[in-house]
Short mmCIF file of C-alpha atoms in Angstrom, two decimals:
data_model
loop_
_atom_site.label_atom_id
_atom_site.label_comp_id
_atom_site.label_asym_id
_atom_site.label_seq_id
_atom_site.Cartn_x
_atom_site.Cartn_y
_atom_site.Cartn_z
CA UNK A 1 90.03 43.99 64.19
CA UNK A 2 92.52 43.49 61.86
CA UNK A 3 96.68 43.52 62.54
CA UNK A 4 99.44 43.18 60.31
CA UNK A 5 102.93 42.82 59.98
CA UNK A 6 104.71 44.84 57.06
CA UNK A 7 109.00 45.54 55.83
CA UNK A 8 110.40 48.61 57.24
CA UNK A 9 111.10 51.18 55.06
CA UNK A 10 114.52 52.18 54.39
CA UNK A 11 115.58 55.20 56.11
CA UNK A 12 116.25 57.70 53.42
CA UNK A 13 114.03 56.82 52.16
CA UNK A 14 111.66 60.11 50.66
CA UNK A 15 107.33 59.41 51.37
CA UNK A 16 106.43 61.28 48.44
CA UNK A 17 106.08 58.99 45.47
CA UNK A 18 106.08 56.29 47.38
CA UNK A 19 103.41 54.57 49.59
CA UNK A 20 104.38 54.30 53.52
CA UNK A 21 102.04 57.12 53.75
CA UNK A 22 99.39 55.27 52.26
CA UNK A 23 96.42 54.04 55.23
CA UNK A 24 97.68 50.68 56.13
CA UNK A 25 97.44 47.59 54.28
CA UNK A 26 95.13 44.91 54.29
CA UNK A 27 95.38 40.88 55.60
CA UNK A 28 97.49 39.42 52.82
CA UNK A 29 94.95 36.54 51.90
CA UNK A 30 97.67 34.23 50.66
CA UNK A 31 97.00 30.82 52.24
CA UNK A 32 93.15 29.20 51.68
CA UNK A 33 90.13 30.94 51.69
CA UNK A 34 88.90 33.64 54.28
CA UNK A 35 91.06 34.67 57.01
CA UNK A 36 92.47 30.90 56.36
CA UNK A 37 96.01 30.54 56.75
CA UNK A 38 99.03 26.91 56.03
CA UNK A 39 100.70 26.17 58.60
CA UNK A 40 102.79 24.14 55.31
CA UNK A 41 107.07 22.64 54.62
CA UNK A 42 107.45 26.62 54.88
CA UNK A 43 105.08 27.64 58.97
CA UNK A 44 104.21 31.64 56.77
CA UNK A 45 102.73 33.96 58.68
CA UNK A 46 98.74 34.00 58.60
CA UNK A 47 96.21 37.00 56.37
CA UNK A 48 96.19 38.30 60.09
CA UNK A 49 97.53 39.22 63.73
CA UNK A 50 95.48 37.77 66.46
CA UNK A 51 95.29 41.47 68.65
CA UNK A 52 95.98 38.68 71.76
CA UNK A 53 98.90 37.84 70.89
CA UNK A 54 100.83 40.98 71.17
CA UNK A 55 100.12 44.67 71.53
CA UNK A 56 96.85 45.43 69.40
CA UNK A 57 94.87 48.54 68.92
CA UNK A 58 91.37 50.04 70.15
CA UNK A 59 88.77 47.95 68.52
CA UNK A 60 87.82 48.98 65.25
CA UNK A 61 91.50 49.97 64.48
CA UNK A 62 93.56 48.53 61.68
CA UNK A 63 97.27 48.21 63.07
CA UNK A 64 99.84 47.55 59.19
CA UNK A 65 102.97 46.21 60.71
CA UNK A 66 106.52 46.03 59.14
CA UNK A 67 109.67 45.36 59.00
CA UNK A 68 112.32 47.73 59.40
CA UNK A 69 112.95 49.88 56.52
CA UNK A 70 115.40 52.61 56.17
CA UNK A 71 114.35 55.52 58.04
CA UNK A 72 111.96 57.75 55.86
CA UNK A 73 114.73 61.65 56.38
CA UNK A 74 112.87 64.86 56.40
CA UNK A 75 116.03 66.47 55.91
CA UNK A 76 118.98 65.52 53.27
CA UNK A 77 121.03 62.85 53.61
CA UNK A 78 125.18 62.62 52.47
CA UNK A 79 124.94 58.55 52.00
CA UNK A 80 121.53 57.48 51.13
CA UNK A 81 118.91 55.90 52.50
CA UNK A 82 119.44 53.78 55.40
CA UNK A 83 117.83 50.10 54.19
CA UNK A 84 114.61 48.59 55.11
CA UNK A 85 110.32 47.53 53.66
CA UNK A 86 108.59 50.53 53.88
CA UNK A 87 106.66 51.91 56.01
CA UNK A 88 102.57 52.11 56.46
CA UNK A 89 101.11 54.10 59.69
CA UNK A 90 100.63 51.87 61.98
CA UNK A 91 103.11 49.58 60.90
CA UNK A 92 105.69 46.96 62.60
CA UNK A 93 108.77 48.08 60.37
CA UNK A 94 111.39 46.25 59.96
CA UNK A 95 114.63 47.64 60.87
CA UNK A 96 117.23 47.39 58.20
CA UNK A 97 117.96 47.73 55.08
CA UNK A 98 115.20 46.43 51.74
CA UNK A 99 111.20 46.30 53.63
CA UNK A 100 108.60 45.70 50.75
CA UNK A 101 109.77 44.43 47.82
CA UNK A 102 113.22 42.44 49.51
CA UNK A 103 111.42 38.73 48.94
CA UNK A 104 110.47 39.23 45.84
CA UNK A 105 113.77 40.42 44.73
CA UNK A 106 115.66 36.87 46.10
CA UNK A 107 116.32 34.98 43.42
CA UNK A 108 118.21 38.06 42.06
CA UNK A 109 120.45 37.78 45.09
CA UNK A 110 121.24 33.63 44.11
CA UNK A 111 122.83 35.90 40.13
CA UNK A 112 125.79 37.13 40.32
CA UNK A 113 126.87 38.48 42.93
CA UNK A 114 127.15 35.31 45.27
CA UNK A 115 130.06 33.39 46.32
CA UNK A 116 131.33 30.09 47.21
CA UNK A 117 130.01 28.60 50.37
CA UNK A 118 132.13 29.24 53.36
CA UNK A 119 134.04 25.70 54.78
CA UNK A 120 135.14 26.45 58.92
CA UNK A 121 133.21 25.53 61.64
CA UNK A 122 129.36 25.41 62.57
CA UNK A 123 128.59 29.27 64.48
CA UNK A 124 127.02 27.97 67.76
CA UNK A 125 126.38 29.27 70.62
CA UNK A 126 129.06 29.53 73.81
CA UNK A 127 128.43 27.36 76.43
CA UNK A 128 130.04 30.53 79.05
CA UNK A 129 127.34 31.33 81.28
CA UNK A 130 125.46 33.97 80.68
CA UNK A 131 126.38 36.52 83.95
CA UNK A 132 125.78 40.45 83.92
CA UNK A 133 129.58 40.18 85.64
CA UNK A 134 130.88 38.98 83.02
CA UNK A 135 131.07 43.06 81.47
CA UNK A 136 130.56 43.99 84.15
CA UNK A 137 126.60 44.27 83.58
CA UNK A 138 126.12 48.06 82.28
CA UNK A 139 125.67 49.21 78.65
CA UNK A 140 128.92 51.01 78.24
CA UNK A 141 130.61 47.11 79.13
CA UNK A 142 128.80 46.07 76.49
CA UNK A 143 129.08 48.73 73.80
CA UNK A 144 133.08 48.02 74.88
CA UNK A 145 132.87 44.42 73.84
CA UNK A 146 130.56 44.33 71.02
CA UNK A 147 131.06 47.10 69.23
CA UNK A 148 133.60 45.97 67.08
CA UNK A 149 131.59 43.13 65.71
CA UNK A 150 129.13 45.51 65.06
CA UNK A 151 129.03 47.07 60.99
CA UNK A 152 127.77 48.90 58.79
CA UNK A 153 126.17 47.48 54.94
CA UNK A 154 125.93 50.32 52.79
CA UNK A 155 124.45 48.38 49.77
CA UNK A 156 123.59 49.34 46.77
CA UNK A 157 120.50 48.54 43.76
CA UNK A 158 119.04 49.36 40.68
CA UNK A 159 118.09 52.51 40.98
CA UNK A 160 118.60 52.99 45.30
CA UNK A 161 121.11 52.70 47.67
CA UNK A 162 120.80 52.14 51.74
CA UNK A 163 122.82 50.46 54.80
CA UNK A 164 121.70 48.11 57.44
CA UNK A 165 123.51 46.33 60.13
CA UNK A 166 125.08 43.56 60.55
CA UNK A 167 127.35 41.15 63.15
CA UNK A 168 131.36 39.67 62.42
CA UNK A 169 131.32 35.47 62.51
CA UNK A 170 133.92 34.49 61.53
CA UNK A 171 137.60 36.64 61.96
CA UNK A 172 137.87 36.26 57.66
CA UNK A 173 133.97 38.13 57.58
CA UNK A 174 131.34 35.97 57.03
CA UNK A 175 128.25 39.21 58.82
CA UNK A 176 125.22 37.94 59.58
CA UNK A 177 122.34 40.03 58.98
CA UNK A 178 118.54 40.88 56.69
CA UNK A 179 117.54 39.50 53.57
CA UNK A 180 116.36 42.57 53.69
CA UNK A 181 118.79 44.42 53.94
CA UNK A 182 121.27 42.56 51.88
CA UNK A 183 118.54 41.83 49.24
CA UNK A 184 118.31 45.56 47.65
CA UNK A 185 121.66 44.94 45.95
CA UNK A 186 119.78 42.43 43.87
CA UNK A 187 122.16 40.30 40.80
CA UNK A 188 123.46 43.82 40.15
CA UNK A 189 123.82 45.93 43.12
CA UNK A 190 127.22 45.88 45.23
CA UNK A 191 126.89 45.68 49.33
CA UNK A 192 130.50 47.46 50.63
CA UNK A 193 130.95 46.69 54.92
CA UNK A 194 131.92 48.76 56.99
CA UNK A 195 134.13 47.67 59.67
CA UNK A 196 134.25 49.52 63.14
CA UNK A 197 137.89 49.94 63.05
CA UNK A 198 137.68 52.63 59.50
CA UNK A 199 137.66 50.28 57.71
CA UNK A 200 135.70 48.57 54.58
CA UNK A 201 136.10 46.50 52.36
CA UNK A 202 133.12 44.49 49.75
CA UNK A 203 130.86 41.94 49.22
CA UNK A 204 129.07 39.02 48.49
CA UNK A 205 125.73 36.78 49.27
CA UNK A 206 126.56 33.87 50.58
CA UNK A 207 123.32 32.58 51.26
CA UNK A 208 119.69 34.23 51.79
CA UNK A 209 117.20 32.70 53.87
CA UNK A 210 112.84 35.36 52.50
CA UNK A 211 110.85 32.45 55.43
CA UNK A 212 112.78 33.68 57.98
CA UNK A 213 114.86 37.00 56.35
CA UNK A 214 118.00 35.97 57.75
CA UNK A 215 120.44 36.44 55.35
CA UNK A 216 124.30 35.64 55.18
CA UNK A 217 127.17 37.87 53.73
CA UNK A 218 131.04 37.88 53.52
CA UNK A 219 133.06 40.85 53.39
CA UNK A 220 136.87 39.87 51.05
CA UNK A 221 140.23 40.43 51.42
CA UNK A 222 139.36 40.93 55.58
CA UNK A 223 141.48 38.11 58.15
CA UNK A 224 141.52 39.92 61.37
CA UNK A 225 137.60 40.43 61.26
CA UNK A 226 136.35 40.33 65.73
CA UNK A 227 133.34 37.77 64.99
CA UNK A 228 129.95 37.86 68.03
CA UNK A 229 129.41 35.54 70.72
CA UNK A 230 126.57 34.50 70.22
CA UNK A 231 124.51 33.27 73.40
CA UNK A 232 121.23 31.43 74.11
CA UNK A 233 117.43 32.53 73.56
CA UNK A 234 115.93 30.29 75.96
CA UNK A 235 117.90 31.99 78.26
CA UNK A 236 116.61 35.37 78.54
CA UNK A 237 113.77 35.97 81.22
CA UNK A 238 111.13 39.06 80.86
CA UNK A 239 112.23 42.10 82.48
CA UNK A 240 116.03 41.22 82.04
CA UNK A 241 118.15 44.01 80.38
CA UNK A 242 119.60 44.42 76.67
CA UNK A 243 121.49 47.05 74.48
CA UNK A 244 120.53 46.77 70.85
CA UNK A 245 123.62 47.69 68.61
CA UNK A 246 123.01 49.06 64.49
CA UNK A 247 123.10 52.08 62.48
CA UNK A 248 120.14 53.53 63.04
CA UNK A 249 119.65 56.62 59.48
CA UNK A 250 122.94 55.87 58.93
CA UNK A 251 124.52 56.22 62.42
CA UNK A 252 126.62 53.76 62.55
CA UNK A 253 127.54 51.98 66.59
CA UNK A 254 124.56 53.57 67.89
CA UNK A 255 123.96 51.59 70.79
CA UNK A 256 120.76 51.39 73.38
CA UNK A 257 119.31 49.34 75.87
CA UNK A 258 116.42 49.02 77.06
CA UNK A 259 114.62 45.64 78.59
CA UNK A 260 113.16 42.25 77.68
CA UNK A 261 108.97 42.98 77.03
CA UNK A 262 107.27 39.84 76.01
CA UNK A 263 109.29 36.72 74.77
CA UNK A 264 107.57 34.49 71.91
CA UNK A 265 105.75 37.36 70.33
CA UNK A 266 104.36 35.95 67.29
CA UNK A 267 105.53 38.81 65.08
CA UNK A 268 104.22 38.61 60.95
CA UNK A 269 106.08 40.24 58.73
CA UNK A 270 104.38 40.56 54.23
CA UNK A 271 106.41 41.63 51.67
CA UNK A 272 103.44 42.49 50.44
CA UNK A 273 100.26 44.34 50.63
CA UNK A 274 96.24 42.66 49.15
CA UNK A 275 93.73 45.06 48.27
CA UNK A 276 90.68 43.08 47.12
CA UNK A 277 92.52 39.49 47.79
CA UNK A 278 94.99 41.36 44.63
CA UNK A 279 98.78 40.77 45.59
CA UNK A 280 100.13 44.40 44.83
CA UNK A 281 103.99 43.92 44.82
CA UNK A 282 105.45 47.96 46.52
CA UNK A 283 108.78 48.70 44.10
CA UNK A 284 110.96 50.64 46.64
CA UNK A 285 114.29 49.70 44.75
CA UNK A 286 113.14 49.73 41.93
CA UNK A 287 113.06 46.22 40.29
CA UNK A 288 110.06 47.59 37.92
CA UNK A 289 109.39 44.40 35.72
CA UNK A 290 112.00 42.14 37.20
CA UNK A 291 109.99 42.52 39.95
CA UNK A 292 106.29 42.33 39.39
CA UNK A 293 107.49 39.41 36.85
CA UNK A 294 108.93 37.56 40.66
CA UNK A 295 105.85 38.56 43.23
CA UNK A 296 103.44 36.20 42.90
CA UNK A 297 106.14 34.15 43.94
CA UNK A 298 108.06 35.40 46.06
CA UNK A 299 105.57 36.76 48.39
CA UNK A 300 106.79 36.13 51.36
CA UNK A 301 105.53 36.42 55.51
CA UNK A 302 108.13 36.26 58.11
CA UNK A 303 106.63 35.02 61.41
CA UNK A 304 108.28 34.70 64.64
CA UNK A 305 108.25 33.76 67.91
CA UNK A 306 109.93 37.49 68.15
CA UNK A 307 111.77 39.32 71.11
CA UNK A 308 110.61 42.39 72.38
CA UNK A 309 112.07 45.31 73.12
CA UNK A 310 112.15 48.62 74.49
CA UNK A 311 115.47 49.73 72.86
CA UNK A 312 115.12 51.84 71.10
CA UNK A 313 115.49 49.88 67.63
CA UNK A 314 114.78 51.89 64.34
CA UNK A 315 115.47 52.32 60.17
CA UNK A 316 118.54 51.68 59.60
CA UNK A 317 119.07 48.88 62.98
CA UNK A 318 117.86 46.06 60.74
CA UNK A 319 120.66 43.19 60.91
CA UNK A 320 121.97 44.64 63.65
CA UNK A 321 122.46 42.06 67.14
CA UNK A 322 119.87 41.95 71.10
CA UNK A 323 122.85 42.10 73.59
CA UNK A 324 123.02 40.18 76.90
CA UNK A 325 124.10 42.28 80.36
CA UNK A 326 127.14 39.12 79.30
CA UNK A 327 127.77 41.08 75.50
CA UNK A 328 126.30 37.60 73.85
CA UNK A 329 123.88 38.03 71.15
CA UNK A 330 120.82 37.21 71.21
CA UNK A 331 118.18 38.24 68.54
CA UNK A 332 119.01 40.12 65.49
CA UNK A 333 116.49 43.28 65.50
CA UNK A 334 113.94 43.15 62.76
CA UNK A 335 111.45 45.16 63.04
CA UNK A 336 109.17 47.65 65.47
CA UNK A 337 105.94 48.56 64.96
CA UNK A 338 105.63 52.64 64.38
CA UNK A 339 102.71 54.92 65.76
CA UNK A 340 101.16 56.04 61.88
CA UNK A 341 101.73 58.80 60.64
CA UNK A 342 104.02 58.55 58.85
CA UNK A 343 106.57 58.32 61.29
CA UNK A 344 109.14 54.69 60.70
CA UNK A 345 111.01 56.33 63.94
CA UNK A 346 110.58 53.90 66.86
CA UNK A 347 107.52 53.58 70.10
CA UNK A 348 109.31 51.05 71.77
CA UNK A 349 107.42 48.20 70.01
CA UNK A 350 111.40 46.63 68.73
CA UNK A 351 111.29 43.07 67.67
CA UNK A 352 113.88 40.49 67.69
CA UNK A 353 114.76 36.98 65.74
CA UNK A 354 115.45 34.70 68.06
CA UNK A 355 118.93 32.90 68.07
CA UNK A 356 118.00 29.99 68.61
CA UNK A 357 116.35 30.12 65.39
CA UNK A 358 118.75 31.96 64.15
CA UNK A 359 121.87 30.18 63.73
CA UNK A 360 120.48 26.36 62.28
CA UNK A 361 119.65 28.62 58.86
CA UNK A 362 122.39 29.82 60.02
CA UNK A 363 124.80 27.30 59.51
CA UNK A 364 123.00 26.18 56.52
CA UNK A 365 123.23 29.15 55.05
CA UNK A 366 127.12 29.55 55.57
CA UNK A 367 127.57 26.10 54.03
CA UNK A 368 125.74 26.83 50.65
CA UNK A 369 122.15 24.32 51.65
CA UNK A 370 118.63 25.73 51.57
CA UNK A 371 117.69 26.02 54.66
CA UNK A 372 115.02 24.28 55.57
CA UNK A 373 111.67 24.74 58.90
CA UNK A 374 110.01 22.96 60.56
CA UNK A 375 106.05 21.51 59.43
CA UNK A 376 103.26 20.64 60.99
CA UNK A 377 100.60 20.07 57.77
CA UNK A 378 97.78 21.75 58.82
CA UNK A 379 96.13 25.21 57.42
CA UNK A 380 94.50 27.68 60.87
CA UNK A 381 93.15 30.72 60.37
CA UNK A 382 91.51 32.41 63.72
CA UNK A 383 89.05 30.22 66.82
CA UNK A 384 85.90 33.08 66.67
CA UNK A 385 85.25 31.91 70.63
CA UNK A 386 86.06 33.54 72.68
CA UNK A 387 85.73 31.41 75.38
CA UNK A 388 87.87 28.98 74.07
CA UNK A 389 91.06 30.99 71.72
CA UNK A 390 93.49 28.88 70.04
CA UNK A 391 94.16 28.08 65.64
CA UNK A 392 90.99 26.28 63.99
CA UNK A 393 92.86 23.77 62.31
CA UNK A 394 90.39 24.13 58.41
CA UNK A 395 92.82 21.54 56.66
CA UNK A 396 95.52 18.76 57.44
CA UNK A 397 98.24 17.47 54.80
CA UNK A 398 97.86 13.87 54.26
CA UNK A 399 101.53 11.81 56.23
CA UNK A 400 101.97 14.96 57.51
CA UNK A 401 102.88 15.45 60.57
CA UNK A 402 99.82 17.22 62.38
CA UNK A 403 97.71 13.67 60.04
CA UNK A 404 100.06 11.33 62.28
CA UNK A 405 99.78 12.42 65.33
CA UNK A 406 95.84 12.46 65.33
CA UNK A 407 94.89 16.27 64.70
CA UNK A 408 91.20 16.48 62.23
CA UNK A 409 90.25 19.48 60.94
CA UNK A 410 88.37 21.57 63.19
CA UNK A 411 90.15 20.84 66.46
CA UNK A 412 91.67 24.18 68.15
CA UNK A 413 94.98 23.47 69.05
CA UNK A 414 95.38 25.42 72.17
CA UNK A 415 98.92 24.89 73.06
CA UNK A 416 102.18 23.76 72.19
CA UNK A 417 104.40 22.50 74.43
CA UNK A 418 104.08 24.70 77.22
CA UNK A 419 103.61 27.72 74.79
CA UNK A 420 99.47 28.98 74.77
CA UNK A 421 98.66 29.27 71.90
CA UNK A 422 95.98 32.17 71.23
CA UNK A 423 95.63 32.13 67.67
CA UNK A 424 96.44 31.30 63.61
CA UNK A 425 99.63 33.85 63.67
CA UNK A 426 100.37 32.06 67.25
CA UNK A 427 101.04 28.92 65.95
CA UNK A 428 102.72 29.94 63.40
CA UNK A 429 105.69 31.79 65.24
CA UNK A 430 105.65 28.45 68.03
CA UNK A 431 106.16 26.18 65.04
CA UNK A 432 108.51 28.46 63.06
CA UNK A 433 110.91 28.10 66.90
CA UNK A 434 110.86 24.01 66.14
CA UNK A 435 113.15 22.33 63.48
CA UNK A 436 112.50 19.61 61.49
CA UNK A 437 112.38 15.82 63.67
CA UNK A 438 111.44 17.58 67.26
CA UNK A 439 108.55 16.30 68.98
CA UNK A 440 106.01 18.62 70.42
CA UNK A 441 103.30 18.49 72.67
CA UNK A 442 100.10 19.80 70.96
CA UNK A 443 97.08 20.78 73.49
CA UNK A 444 94.00 21.28 71.35
CA UNK A 445 89.80 20.82 71.39
CA UNK A 446 87.95 18.29 69.73
CA UNK A 447 83.42 17.99 70.35
CA UNK A 448 84.01 20.85 73.71
CA UNK A 449 87.16 17.99 75.60
CA UNK A 450 90.91 18.89 75.78
CA UNK A 451 92.62 16.00 73.80
CA UNK A 452 97.42 16.02 74.35
CA UNK A 453 98.67 14.69 71.00
CA UNK A 454 102.35 14.53 70.42
CA UNK A 455 104.24 15.92 66.84
CA UNK A 456 106.85 14.90 65.06
CA UNK A 457 107.48 18.10 62.96
CA UNK A 458 108.38 17.73 59.12
CA UNK A 459 110.96 19.53 56.77
CA UNK A 460 109.83 21.99 54.36
CA UNK A 461 113.25 20.72 52.18
CA UNK A 462 114.02 23.88 51.99
CA UNK A 463 110.79 25.02 50.34
CA UNK A 464 109.10 21.84 48.51
CA UNK A 465 106.69 21.10 48.25
CA UNK A 466 105.23 18.64 50.79
#
């Protein structure tokens, strides 16, 4: 049984002439041989998703997951589609703009469409107690507080247009969104931000990181935007009430509510599909030859320890906030799982990137730096032993964190700190939740005997070879 997370389609993206109505993608063999996945400089995703890591299909069924794409409109829309990756049958989709091909467009974002970095203070999480009493404990109170800080991002690219969501970070117009939303603009496209008060402004890219599917943009000529209060995702509890805000299907200022269904859910969203070992990058934004030239180096898997929620998240929600009842942003809505049959709507399985992972990347991007990610330095695959699920080490990188900690080929990693590791995706997602330099305790089995080692995680140096 194989499961794959892939990008969401745009909300106005029509099924005809697209690939989202086709059968689910096959697992992408991006790392090593067979089902081996590398947790290298960027700890990127694996070739498959273990059913034990999250909601899985019945035996014999292949589920595909994708970033929230703009909703696939069945009726004509006046304003174009909402941005997100193409939704595939049974897909976990990204909730906002670009979707499939989002990572492939990344290089173009660093051209004339970018702006200089911000010299303002780093964005930090609030130290205020995350008590529901701060907003009265109701979705109504949360909406009243947070709506002024949520924007709709309208993006026009090469032959494509759509909309996603974003979160205001500063009074002068810094905005956080998903990379698969911002990347639609490409080199010669444009972005325009609609604020809650009815005003709008053009925006430019400040920085983007396809590895974590995050981007920071800046609205021009703005000095009175309302920054959102940032919270700490580490304080979330399963069953806690949360609110999702964004622009599903281009419907701005939409508020939905639900609970935290699970934490640390290993989610891998791939920007391309593989068939018979050949990369088949989709081109939902009409990048044509440019996309083909970039596809090999730009194929990207975003793997993260997601916050799972049953709050309704749909194409166009990508980049919008998941908020606790204190009115604090605790996650970035990014993907959903759909029911298949070409449907891209919510079935109560939405996923958000935790703010504790987001903030360090955001501050690097806003300061003009290249985003860095924790590195363990191993290639792994799912352990096939039913008696001991975990991540089977296929190779280690000489001088890497794993090798220095004494981890060897053939070891089965079953836990990192207090987080159970059920497979390769699970390990990747867990490492993704850490930063370079963090020390983690790794529980593993070697020759049937349990061992615990301490590893100091390395850095990918912003994507450079180790």
